[in-house]
Tab-separated table of C-alpha atoms in Angstrom:
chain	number	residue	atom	x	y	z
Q	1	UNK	CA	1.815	10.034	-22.743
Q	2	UNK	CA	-0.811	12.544	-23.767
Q	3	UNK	CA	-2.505	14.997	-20.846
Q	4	UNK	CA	-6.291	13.461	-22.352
Q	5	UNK	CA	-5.181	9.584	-22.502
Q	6	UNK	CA	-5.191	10.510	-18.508
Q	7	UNK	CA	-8.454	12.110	-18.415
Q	8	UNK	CA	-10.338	8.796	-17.544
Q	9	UNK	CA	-8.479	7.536	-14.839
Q	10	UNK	CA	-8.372	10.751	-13.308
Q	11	UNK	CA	-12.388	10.548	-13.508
Q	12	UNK	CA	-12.448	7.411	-11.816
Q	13	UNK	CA	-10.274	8.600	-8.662
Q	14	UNK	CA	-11.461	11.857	-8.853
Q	15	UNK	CA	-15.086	11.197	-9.065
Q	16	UNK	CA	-15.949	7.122	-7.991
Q	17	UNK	CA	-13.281	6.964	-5.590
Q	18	UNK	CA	-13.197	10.535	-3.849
Q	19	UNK	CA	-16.600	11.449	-4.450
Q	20	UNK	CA	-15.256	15.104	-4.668
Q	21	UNK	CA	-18.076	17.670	-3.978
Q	22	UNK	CA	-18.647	21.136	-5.296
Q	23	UNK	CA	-18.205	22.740	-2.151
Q	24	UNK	CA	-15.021	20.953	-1.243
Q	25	UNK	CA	-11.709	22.004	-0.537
Q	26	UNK	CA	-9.447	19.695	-2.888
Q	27	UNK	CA	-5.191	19.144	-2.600
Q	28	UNK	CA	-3.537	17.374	-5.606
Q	29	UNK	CA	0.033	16.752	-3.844
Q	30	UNK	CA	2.780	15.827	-6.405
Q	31	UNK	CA	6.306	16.153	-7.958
Q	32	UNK	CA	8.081	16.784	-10.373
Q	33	UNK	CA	8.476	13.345	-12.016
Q	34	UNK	CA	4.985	12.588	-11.771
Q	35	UNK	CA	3.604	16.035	-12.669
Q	36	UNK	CA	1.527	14.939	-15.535
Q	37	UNK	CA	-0.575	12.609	-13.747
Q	38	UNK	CA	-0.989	14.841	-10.839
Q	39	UNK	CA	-2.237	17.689	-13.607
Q	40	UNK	CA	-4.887	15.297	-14.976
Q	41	UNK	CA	-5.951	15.042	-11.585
Q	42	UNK	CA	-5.794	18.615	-10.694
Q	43	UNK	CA	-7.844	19.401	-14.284
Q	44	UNK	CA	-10.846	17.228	-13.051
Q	45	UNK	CA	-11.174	18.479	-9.553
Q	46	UNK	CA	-11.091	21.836	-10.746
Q	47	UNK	CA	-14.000	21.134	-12.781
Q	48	UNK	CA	-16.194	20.102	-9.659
Q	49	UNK	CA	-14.629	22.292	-7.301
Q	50	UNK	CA	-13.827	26.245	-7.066
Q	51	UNK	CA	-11.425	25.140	-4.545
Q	52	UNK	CA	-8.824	22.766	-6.111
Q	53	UNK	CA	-4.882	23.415	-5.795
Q	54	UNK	CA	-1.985	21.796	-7.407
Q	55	UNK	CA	1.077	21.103	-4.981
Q	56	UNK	CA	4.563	20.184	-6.697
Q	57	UNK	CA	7.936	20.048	-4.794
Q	58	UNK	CA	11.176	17.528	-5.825
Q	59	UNK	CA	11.020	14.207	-5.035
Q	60	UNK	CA	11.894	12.798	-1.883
Q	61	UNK	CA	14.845	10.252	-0.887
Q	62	UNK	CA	12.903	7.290	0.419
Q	63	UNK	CA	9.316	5.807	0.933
Q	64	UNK	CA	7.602	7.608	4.281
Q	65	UNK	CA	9.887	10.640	4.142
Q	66	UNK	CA	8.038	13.663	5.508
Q	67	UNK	CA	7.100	16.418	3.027
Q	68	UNK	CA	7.681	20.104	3.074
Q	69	UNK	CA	5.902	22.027	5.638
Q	70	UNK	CA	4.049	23.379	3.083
Q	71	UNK	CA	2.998	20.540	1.542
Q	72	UNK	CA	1.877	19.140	5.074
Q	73	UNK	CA	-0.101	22.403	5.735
Q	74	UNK	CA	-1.946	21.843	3.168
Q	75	UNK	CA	-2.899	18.230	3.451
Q	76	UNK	CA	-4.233	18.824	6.562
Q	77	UNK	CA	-5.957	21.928	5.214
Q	78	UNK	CA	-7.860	19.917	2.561
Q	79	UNK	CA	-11.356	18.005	2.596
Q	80	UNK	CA	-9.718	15.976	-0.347
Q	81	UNK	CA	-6.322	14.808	-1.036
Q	82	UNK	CA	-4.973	12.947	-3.844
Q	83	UNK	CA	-0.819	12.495	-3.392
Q	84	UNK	CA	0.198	10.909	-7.161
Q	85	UNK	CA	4.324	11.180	-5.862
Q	86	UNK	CA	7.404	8.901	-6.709
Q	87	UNK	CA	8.172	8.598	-2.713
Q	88	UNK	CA	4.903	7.153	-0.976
Q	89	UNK	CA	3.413	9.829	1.624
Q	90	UNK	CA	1.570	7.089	3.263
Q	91	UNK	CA	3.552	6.177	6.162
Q	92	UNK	CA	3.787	9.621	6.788
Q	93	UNK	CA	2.890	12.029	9.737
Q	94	UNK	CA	1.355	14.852	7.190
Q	95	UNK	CA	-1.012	11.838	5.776
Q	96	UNK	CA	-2.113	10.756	9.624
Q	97	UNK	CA	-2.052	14.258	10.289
Q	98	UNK	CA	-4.488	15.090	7.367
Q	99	UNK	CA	-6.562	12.166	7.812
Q	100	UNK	CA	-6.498	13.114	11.315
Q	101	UNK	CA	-8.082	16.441	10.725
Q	102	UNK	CA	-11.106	15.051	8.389
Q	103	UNK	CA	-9.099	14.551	4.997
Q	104	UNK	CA	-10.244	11.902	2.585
Q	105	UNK	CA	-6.491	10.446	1.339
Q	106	UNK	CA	-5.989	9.006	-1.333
Q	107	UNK	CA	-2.066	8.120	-2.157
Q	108	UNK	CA	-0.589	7.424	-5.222
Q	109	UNK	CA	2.758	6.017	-4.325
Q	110	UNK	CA	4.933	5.522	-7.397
Q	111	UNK	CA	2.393	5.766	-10.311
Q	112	UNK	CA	3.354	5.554	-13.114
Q	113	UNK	CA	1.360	6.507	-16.500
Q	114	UNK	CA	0.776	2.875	-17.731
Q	115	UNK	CA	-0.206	2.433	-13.763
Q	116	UNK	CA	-2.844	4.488	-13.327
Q	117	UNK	CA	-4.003	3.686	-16.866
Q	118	UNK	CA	-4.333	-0.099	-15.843
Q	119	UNK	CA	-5.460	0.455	-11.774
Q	120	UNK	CA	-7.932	3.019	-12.352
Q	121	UNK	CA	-9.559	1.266	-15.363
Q	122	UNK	CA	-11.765	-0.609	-12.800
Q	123	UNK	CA	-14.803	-0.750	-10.847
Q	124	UNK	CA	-13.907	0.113	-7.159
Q	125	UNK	CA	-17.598	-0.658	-6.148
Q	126	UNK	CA	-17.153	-4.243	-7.212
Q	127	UNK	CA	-13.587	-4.310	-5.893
Q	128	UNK	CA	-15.001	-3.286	-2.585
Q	129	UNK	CA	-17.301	-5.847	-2.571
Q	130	UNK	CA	-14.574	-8.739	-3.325
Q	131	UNK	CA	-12.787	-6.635	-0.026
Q	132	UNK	CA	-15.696	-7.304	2.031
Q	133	UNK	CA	-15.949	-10.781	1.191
Q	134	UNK	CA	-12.294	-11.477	2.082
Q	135	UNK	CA	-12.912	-9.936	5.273
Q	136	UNK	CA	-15.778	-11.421	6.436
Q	137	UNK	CA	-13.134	-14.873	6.307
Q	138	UNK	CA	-10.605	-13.130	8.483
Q	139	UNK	CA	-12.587	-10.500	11.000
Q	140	UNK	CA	-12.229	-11.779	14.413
Q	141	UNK	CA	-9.260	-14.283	13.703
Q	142	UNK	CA	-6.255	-14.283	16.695
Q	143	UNK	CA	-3.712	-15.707	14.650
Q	144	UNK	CA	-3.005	-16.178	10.746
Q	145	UNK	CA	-0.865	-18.687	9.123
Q	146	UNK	CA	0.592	-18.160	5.509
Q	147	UNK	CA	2.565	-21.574	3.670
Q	148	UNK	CA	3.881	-21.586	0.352
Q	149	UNK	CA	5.414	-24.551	-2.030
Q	150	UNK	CA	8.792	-22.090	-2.287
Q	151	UNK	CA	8.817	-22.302	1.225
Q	152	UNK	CA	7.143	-19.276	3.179
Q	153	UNK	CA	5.683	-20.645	7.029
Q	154	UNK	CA	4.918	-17.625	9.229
Q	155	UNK	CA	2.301	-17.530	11.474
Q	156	UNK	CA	1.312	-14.009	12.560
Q	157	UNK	CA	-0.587	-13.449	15.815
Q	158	UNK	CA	-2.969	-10.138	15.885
Q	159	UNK	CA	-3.197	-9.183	19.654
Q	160	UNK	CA	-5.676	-6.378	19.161
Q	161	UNK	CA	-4.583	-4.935	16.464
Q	162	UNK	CA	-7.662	-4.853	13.428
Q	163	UNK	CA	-8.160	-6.086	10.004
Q	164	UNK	CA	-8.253	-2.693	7.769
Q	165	UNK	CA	-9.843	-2.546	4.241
Q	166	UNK	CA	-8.469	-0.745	1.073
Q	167	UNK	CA	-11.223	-0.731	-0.963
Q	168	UNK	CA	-10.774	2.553	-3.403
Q	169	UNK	CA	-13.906	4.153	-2.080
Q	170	UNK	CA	-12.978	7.007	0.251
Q	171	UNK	CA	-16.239	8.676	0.533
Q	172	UNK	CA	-16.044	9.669	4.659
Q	173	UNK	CA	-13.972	12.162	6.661
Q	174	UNK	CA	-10.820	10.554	8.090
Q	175	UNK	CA	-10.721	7.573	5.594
Q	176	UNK	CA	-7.721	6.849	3.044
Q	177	UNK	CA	-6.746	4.588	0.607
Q	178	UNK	CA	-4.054	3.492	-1.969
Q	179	UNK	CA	-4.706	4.147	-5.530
Q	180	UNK	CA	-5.200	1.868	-7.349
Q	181	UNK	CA	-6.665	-0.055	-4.538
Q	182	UNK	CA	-7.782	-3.320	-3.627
Q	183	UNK	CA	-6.518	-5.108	-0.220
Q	184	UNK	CA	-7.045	-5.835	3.640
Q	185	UNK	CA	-4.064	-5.724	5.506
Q	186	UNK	CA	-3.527	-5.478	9.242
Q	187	UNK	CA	-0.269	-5.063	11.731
Q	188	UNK	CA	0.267	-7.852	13.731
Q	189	UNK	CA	0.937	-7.707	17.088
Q	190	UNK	CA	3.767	-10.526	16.816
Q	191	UNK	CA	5.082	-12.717	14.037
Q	192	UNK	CA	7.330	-15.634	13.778
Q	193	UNK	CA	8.622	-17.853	11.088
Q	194	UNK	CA	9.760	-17.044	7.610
Q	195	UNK	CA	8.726	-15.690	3.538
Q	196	UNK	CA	9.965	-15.874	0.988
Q	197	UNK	CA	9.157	-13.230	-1.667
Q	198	UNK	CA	8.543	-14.227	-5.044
Q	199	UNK	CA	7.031	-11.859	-6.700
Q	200	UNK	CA	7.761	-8.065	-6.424
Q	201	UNK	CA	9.417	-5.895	-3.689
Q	202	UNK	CA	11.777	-2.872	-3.892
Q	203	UNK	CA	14.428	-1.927	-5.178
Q	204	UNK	CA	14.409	-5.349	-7.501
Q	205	UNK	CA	10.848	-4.357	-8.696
Q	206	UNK	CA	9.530	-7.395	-10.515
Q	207	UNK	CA	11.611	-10.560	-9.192
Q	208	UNK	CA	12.921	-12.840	-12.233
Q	209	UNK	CA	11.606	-16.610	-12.722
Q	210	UNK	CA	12.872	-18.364	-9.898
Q	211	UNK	CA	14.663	-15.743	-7.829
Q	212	UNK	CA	13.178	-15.162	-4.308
Q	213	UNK	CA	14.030	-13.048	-1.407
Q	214	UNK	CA	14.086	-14.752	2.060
Q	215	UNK	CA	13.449	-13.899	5.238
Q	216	UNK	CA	13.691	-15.292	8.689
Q	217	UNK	CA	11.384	-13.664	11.580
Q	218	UNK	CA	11.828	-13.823	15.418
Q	219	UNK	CA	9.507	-12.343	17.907
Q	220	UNK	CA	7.838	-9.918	15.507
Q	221	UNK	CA	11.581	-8.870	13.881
Q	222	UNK	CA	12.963	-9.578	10.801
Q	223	UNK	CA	16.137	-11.097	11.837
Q	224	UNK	CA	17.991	-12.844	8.731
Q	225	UNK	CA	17.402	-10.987	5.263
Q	226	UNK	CA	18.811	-13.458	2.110
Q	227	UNK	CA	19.215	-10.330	-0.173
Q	228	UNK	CA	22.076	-7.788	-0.131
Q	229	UNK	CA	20.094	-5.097	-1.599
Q	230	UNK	CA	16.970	-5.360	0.873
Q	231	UNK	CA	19.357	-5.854	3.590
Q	232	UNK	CA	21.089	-2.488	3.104
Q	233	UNK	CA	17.914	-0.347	2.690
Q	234	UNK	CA	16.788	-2.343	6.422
Q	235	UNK	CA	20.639	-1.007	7.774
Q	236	UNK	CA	20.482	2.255	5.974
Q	237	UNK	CA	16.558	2.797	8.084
Q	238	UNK	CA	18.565	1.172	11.385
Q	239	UNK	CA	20.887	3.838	11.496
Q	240	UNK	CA	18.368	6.177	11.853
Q	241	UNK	CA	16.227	4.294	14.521
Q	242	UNK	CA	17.703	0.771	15.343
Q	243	UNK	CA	15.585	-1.970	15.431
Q	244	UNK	CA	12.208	-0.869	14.327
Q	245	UNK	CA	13.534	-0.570	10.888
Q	246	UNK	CA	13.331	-4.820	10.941
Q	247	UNK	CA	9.572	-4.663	12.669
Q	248	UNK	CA	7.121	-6.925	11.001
Q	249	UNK	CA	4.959	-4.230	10.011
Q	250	UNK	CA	2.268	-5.909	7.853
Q	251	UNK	CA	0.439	-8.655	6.420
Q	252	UNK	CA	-1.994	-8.127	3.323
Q	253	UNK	CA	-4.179	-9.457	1.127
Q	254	UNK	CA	-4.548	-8.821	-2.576
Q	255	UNK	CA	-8.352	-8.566	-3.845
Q	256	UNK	CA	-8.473	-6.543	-7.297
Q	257	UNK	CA	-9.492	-8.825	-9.840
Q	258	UNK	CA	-8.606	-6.771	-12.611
Q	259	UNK	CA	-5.206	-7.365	-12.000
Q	260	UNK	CA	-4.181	-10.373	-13.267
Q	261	UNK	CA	-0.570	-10.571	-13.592
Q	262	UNK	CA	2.514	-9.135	-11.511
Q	263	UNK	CA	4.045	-5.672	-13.525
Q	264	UNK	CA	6.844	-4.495	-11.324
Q	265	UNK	CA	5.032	-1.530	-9.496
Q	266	UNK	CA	4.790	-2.556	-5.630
Q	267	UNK	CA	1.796	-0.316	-5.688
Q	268	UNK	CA	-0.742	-1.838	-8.216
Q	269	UNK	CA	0.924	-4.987	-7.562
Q	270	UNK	CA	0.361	-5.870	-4.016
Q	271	UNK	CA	-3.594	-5.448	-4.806
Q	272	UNK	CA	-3.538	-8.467	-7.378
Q	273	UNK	CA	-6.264	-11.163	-6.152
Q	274	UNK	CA	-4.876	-14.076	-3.980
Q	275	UNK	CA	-1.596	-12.709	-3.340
Q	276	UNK	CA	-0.507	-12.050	-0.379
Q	277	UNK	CA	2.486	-9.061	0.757
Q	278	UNK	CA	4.479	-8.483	4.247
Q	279	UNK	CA	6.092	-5.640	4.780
Q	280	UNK	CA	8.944	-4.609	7.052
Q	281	UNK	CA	9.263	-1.501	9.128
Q	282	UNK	CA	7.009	1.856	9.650
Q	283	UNK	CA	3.645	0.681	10.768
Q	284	UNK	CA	2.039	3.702	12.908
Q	285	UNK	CA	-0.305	4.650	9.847
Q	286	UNK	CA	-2.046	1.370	9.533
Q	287	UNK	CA	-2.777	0.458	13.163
Q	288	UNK	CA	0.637	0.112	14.398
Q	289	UNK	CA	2.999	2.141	16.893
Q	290	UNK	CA	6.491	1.688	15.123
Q	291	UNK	CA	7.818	4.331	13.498
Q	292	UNK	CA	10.580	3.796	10.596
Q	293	UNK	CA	11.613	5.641	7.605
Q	294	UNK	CA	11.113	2.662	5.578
Q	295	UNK	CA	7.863	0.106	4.780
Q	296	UNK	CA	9.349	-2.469	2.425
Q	297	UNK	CA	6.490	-4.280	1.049
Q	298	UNK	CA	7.369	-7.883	-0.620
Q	299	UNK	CA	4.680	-9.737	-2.578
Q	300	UNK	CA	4.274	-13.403	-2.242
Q	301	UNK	CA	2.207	-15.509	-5.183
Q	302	UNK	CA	0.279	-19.182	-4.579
Q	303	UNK	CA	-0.030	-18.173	-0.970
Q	304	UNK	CA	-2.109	-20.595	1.492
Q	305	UNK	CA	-4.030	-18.438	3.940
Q	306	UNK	CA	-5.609	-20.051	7.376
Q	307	UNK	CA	-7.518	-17.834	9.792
Q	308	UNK	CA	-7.432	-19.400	13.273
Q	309	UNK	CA	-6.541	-22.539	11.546
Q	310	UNK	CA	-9.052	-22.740	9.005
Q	311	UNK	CA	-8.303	-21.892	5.321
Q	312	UNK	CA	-10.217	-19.514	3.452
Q	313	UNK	CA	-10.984	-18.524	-0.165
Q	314	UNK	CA	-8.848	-16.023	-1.635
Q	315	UNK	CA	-9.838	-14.056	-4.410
Q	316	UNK	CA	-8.793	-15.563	-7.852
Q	317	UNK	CA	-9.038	-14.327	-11.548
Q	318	UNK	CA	-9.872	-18.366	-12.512
């Protein structure tokens, strides 16, 4: 795909969504295999601000694996960072370490060209609004039930834990976001029942017509995966720290209505309006305290969402 078909996109996250200023410090983190988008990026900043570096190194093995040193350094180092990598650097320590420091975040985590294209080609100041709306339902809620007809029934109690909004707008100091964007999520405090995934989760990508991935939860724990695939990425995370790799890390809500139908890409895809995604594993970046080299995020379609036993209205493209 041509370096200028990326050019507006690159406006839109650059400009709308970071707000980048002309006395700014700016970090475009990528790799190799998504070098081009991280360029178009790189191209605009540079335009607003003196200070603007490009950061490439290879790939990394798994979602929420730390980056170089380097890399880190200068996260943290940046007023703005934009991370367009294969491996998501959300769940990561450099990304609460940047954020930490002041950074505006915004990560890209397995963009793709035709990704960005589609995400970015929105209005995040309407999609923030829709965000709002969704969480003015759920703000204050102690408990949250999701049902579907293919047979998900987990009720999810929040203990203290808050209600977090990914709107695309990362205009303050400390604040990050996916992008594209469009979401609240939170990490539950405790979570029991099961889901059944129906729509997209790694490594299947996009699930087929009728083929679902189940899952049974105890006590906050994924304890029963259906799928052999999931089920080894969960053992291959255990080995490295036991049981957290099975924590019930996170319930979300989908609230972009410009996407209207699943692609593959867990990233653009958990945003679509009234869909809902749980993930399994790390959590300590979104409001949790488990740490795990793996967040496995599955999306469930036609959810039913009740907040403290009351149903509310999700987003739909109808």
């Amino acid at each position: 795909m041509s370096d200028s078909s990326l050019r507006a996109p690159a406006e839109t996250a650059v400009r709308q969504c970071m707000n980048l200023g002309s006395d700014e410090s700016c970090a475009v983190v990528t790799d190799d295999e998504r070098q081009a988008i991280g360029e178009a990026l790189h191209a605009v900043a540079s335009e607003i601000a003196d200070d603007a570096a490009i950061v490439r190194y290879p790939p990394g093995d798994q979602h929420g694996e730390e980056p170089p040193e380097p890399v880190a350094a200068a996260m943290a180092g940046a007023d703005v960072v934009l991370a367009p990598t294969t491996k998501s650097l959300t769940h990561t320590e450099a990304r609460t370490d940047a954020t930490g420091a002041g950074a505006r975040v915004a990560t890209l985590p397995g963009i793709t060209d035709g990704v960005f294209l589609m995400g970015l080609d929105a209005d995040y100041d309407s999609i923030a609004a829709e965000s709002e709306r969704l969480l003015d339902q759920v703000a204050g809620c102690e408990r949250v039930r999701v049902t579907t007809d293919r047979g998900t029934d987990i009720t999810f109690d929040l203990g203290d834990r808050a209600w977090q909004l990914d709107t695309g707008i990362v205009h303050e100091p400390g604040e990050m976001s996916n992008l594209p964007a469009g979401e609240i999520f939170v990490s539950p405090e405790d979570a029991n029942g099961r889901f059944v995934v129906d729509g997209t989760m790694m490594p299947h990508g996009r699930l087929d017509d009728g083929q679902t991935l189940e899952f049974e939860v105890e006590d906050g724990y994924v304890t029963e995966v259906s799928d052999d695939a999931v089920r080894e990425e969960l053992e291959t995370a255990a080995d490295e720290v036991g049981r957290d790799a099975y924590n019930l890390a996170e319930l979300g809500i989908g609230s972009n209505l410009a996407v209207e139908e699943l692609v593959g890409s867990v990233l653009l895809d958990e945003k679509a309006a009234g869909t809902v995604h749980i993930a399994v594993g790390d959590d300590h970046g979104i409001g949790g305290d488990t740490h795990a080299p793996v967040h496995l995020d599955g999306i469930i379609t036609g959810p039913t969402v009740y907040a403290d036993g009351e149903e509310i209205e999700l987003p739909s493209t109808e």
